[in-house]
Coordinates of C-alpha atoms in Angstrom, one line a residue:
M23 CA 59.3 169.3 52.7
K24 CA 59.2 173.0 51.5
T25 CA 60.9 171.9 48.3
I26 CA 58.3 169.2 47.7
I27 CA 55.4 171.6 48.3
L28 CA 56.9 174.3 46.0
F29 CA 57.5 171.7 43.2
F30 CA 53.9 170.5 43.6
L31 CA 52.5 174.0 43.4
I32 CA 54.6 174.7 40.3
A33 CA 53.0 171.6 38.7
L34 CA 49.5 172.7 39.6
A35 CA 50.2 176.2 38.1
L36 CA 51.6 174.6 35.0
S37 CA 48.6 172.3 34.6
A38 CA 46.3 175.3 35.0
C39 CA 48.2 177.2 32.3
N40 CA 48.0 174.2 30.0
S41 CA 44.3 173.9 30.5
A42 CA 43.7 177.5 29.7
Q43 CA 43.2 178.4 26.0
K44 CA 46.4 179.6 24.5
E45 CA 46.4 182.5 22.2
Q46 CA 46.7 181.1 18.6
I47 CA 49.6 182.7 16.8
V48 CA 50.1 180.8 13.5
S49 CA 47.5 181.8 11.0
S50 CA 47.1 180.4 7.4
K51 CA 46.0 183.9 6.4
D52 CA 49.6 185.1 7.1
Y53 CA 51.5 182.3 5.2
D54 CA 49.2 180.8 2.5
K55 CA 50.5 183.2 -0.1
F56 CA 54.1 182.2 0.6
L57 CA 53.2 178.5 0.6
I58 CA 51.8 178.8 -2.9
T59 CA 54.7 180.8 -4.2
S60 CA 57.1 178.4 -2.5
M61 CA 55.8 175.4 -4.4
K62 CA 55.9 177.2 -7.8
K63 CA 59.4 178.5 -7.1
H64 CA 60.7 175.1 -6.0
G65 CA 59.6 173.5 -9.3
T66 CA 61.2 176.2 -11.4
D67 CA 64.4 176.2 -9.4
L68 CA 64.7 172.4 -9.5
E69 CA 64.1 172.3 -13.2
Q70 CA 66.8 174.9 -13.8
C71 CA 69.2 173.2 -11.5
N72 CA 68.8 169.8 -13.3
L73 CA 69.5 171.6 -16.6
T74 CA 72.6 173.1 -15.2
I75 CA 73.8 169.7 -13.9
K76 CA 73.2 168.2 -17.4
F77 CA 75.0 171.1 -19.1
W78 CA 78.2 170.7 -17.0
E79 CA 78.1 166.9 -17.1
E80 CA 78.1 167.2 -20.9
K81 CA 81.1 169.6 -20.7
L82 CA 83.0 167.1 -18.6
N83 CA 82.3 164.3 -21.1
Q84 CA 83.9 166.4 -23.7
R85 CA 86.9 167.4 -21.6
Q86 CA 87.9 165.3 -18.6
D87 CA 90.7 167.6 -17.5
G88 CA 88.6 170.7 -17.2
Y89 CA 88.7 171.3 -13.5
I90 CA 86.5 174.4 -13.7
Y91 CA 83.7 172.0 -14.9
Y92 CA 84.2 170.0 -11.7
Q93 CA 83.7 173.1 -9.6
K94 CA 80.7 174.2 -11.6
L95 CA 79.1 170.8 -11.3
A96 CA 79.8 170.7 -7.5
D97 CA 78.1 174.1 -7.2
A98 CA 75.0 172.7 -9.0
F99 CA 74.8 169.5 -6.9
E100 CA 75.2 171.6 -3.8
E101 CA 72.2 173.8 -4.9
R102 CA 70.2 170.7 -5.7
F103 CA 70.9 169.3 -2.2
E104 CA 69.4 172.6 -0.8
L105 CA 66.3 172.1 -2.9
T106 CA 65.7 168.3 -2.4
G107 CA 67.7 167.3 0.7
N108 CA 69.1 164.3 -1.2
G109 CA 72.2 163.2 0.7
E110 CA 73.7 161.6 -2.4
D111 CA 74.2 165.1 -3.8
L112 CA 76.4 166.0 -0.9
M113 CA 78.5 162.9 -1.6
R114 CA 78.8 164.0 -5.2
V115 CA 80.0 167.5 -4.1
D116 CA 82.7 165.9 -2.0
S117 CA 83.9 163.7 -4.8
L118 CA 84.0 166.5 -7.4
L119 CA 85.9 168.8 -5.1
Q120 CA 88.4 166.1 -4.4
K121 CA 89.0 165.7 -8.2
V122 CA 89.6 169.4 -8.5
L123 CA 92.5 169.5 -6.0
P124 CA 95.3 168.3 -8.3
Y125 CA 94.7 171.2 -10.6
L126 CA 94.9 173.9 -8.0
N127 CA 97.6 176.2 -6.7
D128 CA 98.0 176.7 -2.9
K129 CA 95.6 179.6 -2.7
E130 CA 92.9 177.8 -4.6
K131 CA 93.5 174.6 -2.6
A132 CA 92.9 176.6 0.6
A133 CA 89.5 177.7 -0.6
D134 CA 88.7 174.2 -1.8
Y135 CA 89.7 172.7 1.6
L136 CA 87.4 175.1 3.4
R137 CA 84.6 174.2 1.2
L138 CA 85.2 170.5 1.8
A139 CA 85.2 171.2 5.5
Q140 CA 81.9 172.9 5.3
N141 CA 80.5 170.0 3.4
A142 CA 81.8 167.6 6.0
I143 CA 80.2 169.6 8.7
T144 CA 76.8 169.4 6.9
Q145 CA 77.3 165.6 6.9
H146 CA 78.2 165.6 10.6
Q147 CA 81.7 164.3 9.7
F148 CA 83.5 166.6 12.1
K149 CA 86.8 164.9 12.4
K150 CA 87.0 164.9 8.6
A151 CA 86.1 168.6 8.6
E152 CA 89.0 169.2 11.1
T153 CA 91.4 167.5 8.8
Y154 CA 90.4 169.8 5.9
V155 CA 90.6 172.9 8.0
N156 CA 94.1 172.0 9.1
L157 CA 95.1 171.4 5.4
A158 CA 93.7 174.9 4.5
A159 CA 95.7 176.5 7.4
E160 CA 98.9 174.8 6.1
T161 CA 98.7 176.8 2.9
H162 CA 98.8 180.1 4.9
Y163 CA 96.0 181.5 2.7
F164 CA 92.6 182.6 3.9
V165 CA 93.9 182.7 7.5
I166 CA 90.9 184.4 9.1
P167 CA 88.2 182.2 7.3
S168 CA 90.3 179.1 8.2
K169 CA 90.2 180.1 11.9
L170 CA 86.5 180.8 11.8
V171 CA 85.7 177.4 10.3
A172 CA 88.1 175.9 12.9
F173 CA 85.9 177.5 15.5
D174 CA 82.8 175.9 14.0
V175 CA 84.5 172.5 14.0
A176 CA 85.8 172.9 17.6
M177 CA 82.3 173.7 18.8
E178 CA 80.9 170.5 17.1
L179 CA 83.7 168.4 18.6
G180 CA 83.2 169.8 22.1
E181 CA 86.5 171.5 22.2
Y182 CA 85.1 174.6 23.8
G183 CA 88.4 175.9 25.2
K184 CA 89.9 175.9 21.7
A185 CA 86.8 177.7 20.4
A186 CA 87.1 180.3 23.1
E187 CA 90.8 180.9 22.2
I188 CA 89.8 181.5 18.5
L189 CA 87.2 184.0 19.5
E190 CA 89.6 185.8 21.7
L191 CA 91.7 186.6 18.6
F192 CA 88.8 188.6 17.2
K193 CA 87.4 190.1 20.4
E194 CA 87.8 193.7 19.2
Q195 CA 86.1 193.1 15.9
E196 CA 82.4 193.3 15.1
D197 CA 82.3 191.7 11.6
F198 CA 79.3 189.6 10.7
D199 CA 81.3 186.3 10.7
I200 CA 82.6 187.1 14.2
L201 CA 79.3 188.2 15.7
I202 CA 77.4 185.1 14.7
R203 CA 80.1 182.9 16.2
Q204 CA 80.2 185.0 19.4
S205 CA 76.4 184.5 19.5
K206 CA 76.8 180.7 19.1
F207 CA 79.3 180.5 22.0
K208 CA 77.1 182.6 24.3
D209 CA 74.2 180.3 23.5
H210 CA 76.4 177.3 24.3
E211 CA 77.2 178.9 27.7
G212 CA 73.5 179.3 28.4
D213 CA 73.5 183.1 28.1
L214 CA 70.6 183.3 25.6
P215 CA 69.9 187.1 26.1
T216 CA 73.5 188.0 25.1
A217 CA 73.4 185.4 22.2
I218 CA 70.3 187.1 20.9
A219 CA 71.7 190.6 21.2
L220 CA 74.8 189.5 19.3
M221 CA 72.7 187.9 16.5
E222 CA 70.6 191.1 16.3
K223 CA 73.8 193.1 16.0
A224 CA 74.8 190.8 13.1
F225 CA 71.4 191.2 11.5
E226 CA 71.9 195.0 11.6
L227 CA 74.8 194.5 9.2
V228 CA 72.8 192.7 6.6
K229 CA 69.2 193.9 7.0
N230 CA 69.4 196.4 4.2
N231 CA 70.2 193.8 1.6
K232 CA 67.1 191.6 1.8
S233 CA 67.9 189.7 -1.4
H234 CA 71.2 188.4 0.1
P235 CA 71.1 184.8 1.6
L236 CA 72.6 186.1 4.9
Y237 CA 69.5 188.2 5.4
T238 CA 67.2 185.1 5.6
W239 CA 69.8 183.0 7.3
T240 CA 70.3 185.5 10.2
L241 CA 66.7 186.3 10.6
G242 CA 65.8 182.6 10.5
N243 CA 68.3 182.0 13.3
L244 CA 66.8 184.9 15.3
G245 CA 63.4 183.2 14.8
D246 CA 64.7 180.1 16.5
M247 CA 66.3 182.0 19.3
Y248 CA 63.3 184.1 20.0
G249 CA 61.3 180.9 20.3
H250 CA 63.8 179.4 22.7
A251 CA 63.5 182.6 24.8
G252 CA 59.7 182.3 24.9
E253 CA 59.2 185.3 22.7
I254 CA 56.8 183.4 20.4
K255 CA 55.3 186.3 18.6
K256 CA 58.7 187.8 17.7
S257 CA 59.7 184.4 16.5
Y258 CA 56.6 184.2 14.3
E259 CA 57.2 187.6 12.9
A260 CA 60.8 186.8 12.1
F261 CA 59.8 183.6 10.2
L262 CA 57.2 185.5 8.2
K263 CA 59.7 188.2 7.2
V264 CA 62.1 185.4 6.0
L265 CA 59.3 183.9 3.9
S266 CA 58.3 187.3 2.5
Q267 CA 61.9 187.5 1.0
D268 CA 62.4 183.8 0.2
P269 CA 59.2 181.7 0.2
G270 CA 61.4 178.6 -0.4
Y271 CA 63.3 179.0 2.9
D272 CA 62.4 175.6 4.4
H273 CA 64.0 176.3 7.8
A274 CA 61.4 179.0 8.4
W275 CA 58.6 176.7 7.4
K276 CA 59.8 174.1 9.9
G277 CA 59.8 176.9 12.5
L278 CA 56.1 177.7 11.7
A279 CA 55.1 174.1 11.8
W280 CA 56.7 173.6 15.2
M281 CA 55.0 176.7 16.5
A282 CA 51.6 175.6 15.2
Y283 CA 52.1 172.3 17.1
A284 CA 54.1 173.2 20.2
H285 CA 52.4 176.6 21.0
D286 CA 49.0 176.5 19.3
G287 CA 48.4 172.8 19.6
N288 CA 47.2 172.9 16.0
T289 CA 48.4 169.6 14.5
I290 CA 46.3 170.1 11.4
A291 CA 48.2 173.3 10.5
A292 CA 51.5 171.7 11.4
N293 CA 50.9 168.6 9.3
R294 CA 49.7 170.8 6.4
I295 CA 53.0 172.7 6.4
I296 CA 55.1 169.6 6.8
D297 CA 53.3 167.8 4.0
S298 CA 53.9 170.7 1.7
L299 CA 57.6 170.5 2.5
F300 CA 57.6 166.7 2.0
I301 CA 56.4 167.2 -1.6
K302 CA 59.7 169.1 -2.2
K303 CA 62.0 167.3 0.2
S304 CA 61.6 163.6 1.2
I305 CA 64.0 164.1 4.1
P306 CA 64.0 162.1 7.3
D307 CA 63.6 164.9 9.7
L308 CA 60.1 165.6 8.3
L309 CA 59.1 162.0 9.1
W310 CA 60.4 162.6 12.7
L311 CA 58.2 165.7 13.0
K312 CA 55.2 163.8 11.7
A313 CA 55.8 161.0 14.2
E314 CA 55.9 163.7 17.0
L315 CA 52.5 165.0 15.8
A316 CA 51.0 161.5 15.7
G317 CA 52.2 160.8 19.2
H318 CA 50.6 164.1 20.4
K319 CA 47.3 162.9 18.8
G320 CA 47.6 159.6 20.6
D321 CA 48.0 157.6 17.4
Q322 CA 50.8 155.3 18.6
G323 CA 50.4 152.9 15.7
K324 CA 51.0 155.7 13.2
R325 CA 53.9 157.1 15.3
L326 CA 55.7 153.7 15.3
K327 CA 55.1 153.3 11.6
L328 CA 56.6 156.8 10.9
L329 CA 59.5 156.2 13.3
N330 CA 60.4 152.9 11.6
E331 CA 60.2 154.6 8.2
F332 CA 62.4 157.4 9.6
C333 CA 65.0 155.0 10.8
Q334 CA 65.1 153.1 7.5
I335 CA 65.7 156.3 5.5
A336 CA 68.0 158.1 8.0
S337 CA 70.3 155.0 8.1
E338 CA 71.0 155.1 4.4
P339 CA 74.7 155.7 3.6
E340 CA 74.1 159.0 1.8
Y341 CA 73.0 160.6 5.1
G342 CA 76.2 159.5 6.9
D343 CA 75.9 160.6 10.6
M344 CA 73.4 163.4 10.1
Y345 CA 70.6 161.8 12.0
N346 CA 72.4 159.7 14.6
K347 CA 70.9 161.7 17.5
Y348 CA 67.3 160.9 16.4
L349 CA 68.2 157.3 15.6
I350 CA 69.5 156.9 19.1
L351 CA 66.3 158.4 20.6
A352 CA 64.1 156.3 18.4
Y353 CA 65.9 153.0 19.1
S354 CA 66.1 153.8 22.9
E355 CA 62.5 154.8 23.3
E356 CA 59.5 153.7 21.2
L357 CA 61.3 151.1 19.0
R358 CA 62.9 149.4 22.0
K359 CA 66.1 148.4 20.3
P360 CA 68.6 149.3 23.1
E361 CA 71.5 147.4 21.6
K362 CA 71.3 149.5 18.4
A363 CA 71.0 152.7 20.4
L364 CA 74.0 151.9 22.5
Q365 CA 76.2 150.9 19.5
L366 CA 75.3 154.2 17.8
A367 CA 75.7 156.3 20.9
K368 CA 79.2 154.9 21.5
K369 CA 80.1 155.8 17.9
E370 CA 78.7 159.3 18.3
V371 CA 80.8 159.9 21.4
K372 CA 83.9 158.7 19.6
N373 CA 83.3 161.0 16.7
R374 CA 81.9 163.9 18.6
P375 CA 82.6 164.0 22.4
T376 CA 80.2 166.7 23.5
P377 CA 77.7 167.0 26.4
E378 CA 74.9 166.2 24.0
T379 CA 76.4 162.9 22.7
Y380 CA 77.4 161.8 26.2
A381 CA 73.8 162.5 27.3
L382 CA 72.6 160.3 24.5
L383 CA 75.1 157.6 25.6
A384 CA 73.7 157.9 29.1
W385 CA 70.1 157.7 27.7
A386 CA 71.0 154.5 25.8
Y387 CA 72.6 153.0 28.9
L388 CA 69.4 153.7 30.8
H389 CA 67.2 152.1 28.3
S390 CA 69.5 149.1 28.2
G391 CA 68.9 148.6 31.9
E392 CA 72.3 150.0 33.0
K393 CA 71.0 152.9 35.2
E394 CA 74.2 153.1 37.2
K395 CA 76.3 153.5 34.1
A396 CA 73.9 156.1 32.8
L397 CA 74.2 158.1 36.0
A398 CA 78.0 157.9 36.0
V399 CA 78.2 159.3 32.4
I400 CA 75.8 162.2 33.4
Q401 CA 77.8 163.1 36.5
Q402 CA 81.2 162.8 34.8
K403 CA 80.6 164.1 31.3
V404 CA 77.4 166.1 31.2
E405 CA 76.2 167.9 34.3
G406 CA 77.3 171.5 34.5
K407 CA 78.4 171.5 30.9
S408 CA 75.2 172.3 29.1
S409 CA 71.9 174.1 29.6
E410 CA 70.1 172.5 26.7
P411 CA 66.5 171.6 27.7
E412 CA 66.6 168.1 26.3
I413 CA 69.9 167.3 28.1
L414 CA 68.4 168.6 31.3
Y415 CA 65.4 166.4 30.8
Q416 CA 67.4 163.3 30.1
A417 CA 69.7 164.0 33.1
G418 CA 66.7 164.6 35.3
I419 CA 65.1 161.3 34.4
I420 CA 68.3 159.4 34.9
Y421 CA 68.7 160.9 38.4
L422 CA 65.1 160.0 39.1
I423 CA 65.6 156.4 38.1
N424 CA 68.7 156.3 40.3
K425 CA 66.6 157.6 43.3
K426 CA 68.4 160.9 43.4
R427 CA 65.2 162.8 44.0
E428 CA 66.2 166.3 44.9
R429 CA 68.6 166.6 42.0
A430 CA 66.1 165.1 39.6
K431 CA 63.4 167.7 40.6
T432 CA 65.8 170.6 40.1
L433 CA 66.9 169.4 36.6
L434 CA 63.3 168.6 35.5
A435 CA 62.1 172.0 36.8
M436 CA 64.8 173.6 34.7
A437 CA 63.9 171.6 31.7
E438 CA 60.2 172.5 32.1
E439 CA 61.1 176.2 31.7
S440 CA 61.7 175.4 28.0
S441 CA 58.6 173.4 27.3
F442 CA 58.1 175.1 23.9
E443 CA 61.5 173.9 22.8
L444 CA 61.0 170.4 24.2
G445 CA 57.5 170.0 22.7
P446 CA 54.1 168.9 24.1
L447 CA 55.1 165.2 24.5
K448 CA 57.9 165.9 26.9
E449 CA 55.9 168.7 28.5
K450 CA 53.1 166.3 29.3
K451 CA 55.6 163.9 30.8
L452 CA 57.1 166.6 33.0
V453 CA 53.7 167.6 34.2
E454 CA 52.9 163.9 35.0
L455 CA 56.1 163.5 36.9
S456 CA 55.8 166.7 38.9
K457 CA 52.3 165.8 40.0
E458 CA 53.7 162.7 41.8
K459 CA 55.0 164.8 44.7
N460 CA 58.0 162.9 46.1
F461 CA 58.1 160.3 43.3
D462 CA 57.5 157.5 45.7
F463 CA 55.5 155.6 43.1
M464 CA 58.7 155.1 41.1
F465 CA 60.6 153.2 43.8
A466 CA 58.3 150.4 44.7
A467 CA 59.9 147.2 43.4
E468 CA 56.7 145.7 42.3
K469 CA 55.8 148.8 40.1
P470 CA 58.9 149.7 38.0
F471 CA 58.8 153.1 36.5
P472 CA 58.1 153.0 32.7
L473 CA 60.9 154.7 31.0
P474 CA 60.0 157.8 28.9

């Protein structure tokens, strides 16, 4: 009884906080100048990149055996992918680097394999990335970079023991590449304060070179981490610093858009930022964000239209497995296509057996009407293996549907602590659930609980 009362009081307090006016953080006065510069810079950079591609393609037409031309062209396509988000350019990079391999000595091959591995990671083809890392290691060149990329792949494949063993090899070192991976591992373990401290230490090593890409990359990651820790103002300041050095750094713009929406409740500002990005990059994740905003405004028709458009584009071959997570969520939830969700979730688990993908599989089982299977997957493959808010939310709902009330309340309360990261739609659902005291309304046979 005490637990129920405590949970209900927490819900009332949360409702009171939500009803109070939050301090607005995101201001157009702070970022408008960067937005204008970003659009101009993007146009110039894209024009130059297209000219570079044309130049090296002409060189290749003149001399098919010039492997240096393949590498230069791969560089240009990789740059264009960063500018436009066109997945076809990533496929071109992979194809060009493959053509280079026969011309290379072992040392050059090692570098090429590592680059192919990084490209495969971007495409969420993690088994393929693992193959490339192993090939690089067999050359016995670039030993340390190979191990570090092997760490990256191990984390993506859920091989956390292997990842820990690799970090142990470098435990006495404080190089940038080591620190950022130590930070990632601590974040995976749920130790966000230590993860932030390690990333801040990495930033100290690059902060004096503001023009270097590592400056914006590291500070952008810190912006994310501060937000996850609830330090919204620090997150905002970090993103603004990134944009002051590189107005075209889209990750920071997404961070500002999410902050305007999830913290300030300002969907107009969030949509304005997203629309400016969409002019530059017609990428699926921007449609996903716009669908989230439409849902928050209660425009379900627009939300469904955007989600269908997202699924159509994200399923194109050039995006590979990059958007499988969001496709599974869309098919499971609003679009009500459980068979598609389940098929894709099983594929994800096969390719990438992590707590996240198993949670998605459980979520797909739940929305397919197989609540017992969903619970079994959560208990066997997920619980105790991740502290990610979305995973806690999914696990909590699955426990709730299976009438495991106490465990459900614990997990949902944990998820609620990261409401900024989850976003207003899930925060609203958590508040609604927590108001229902002992959840008795869910278990009446004549009133089945509508799945989130």
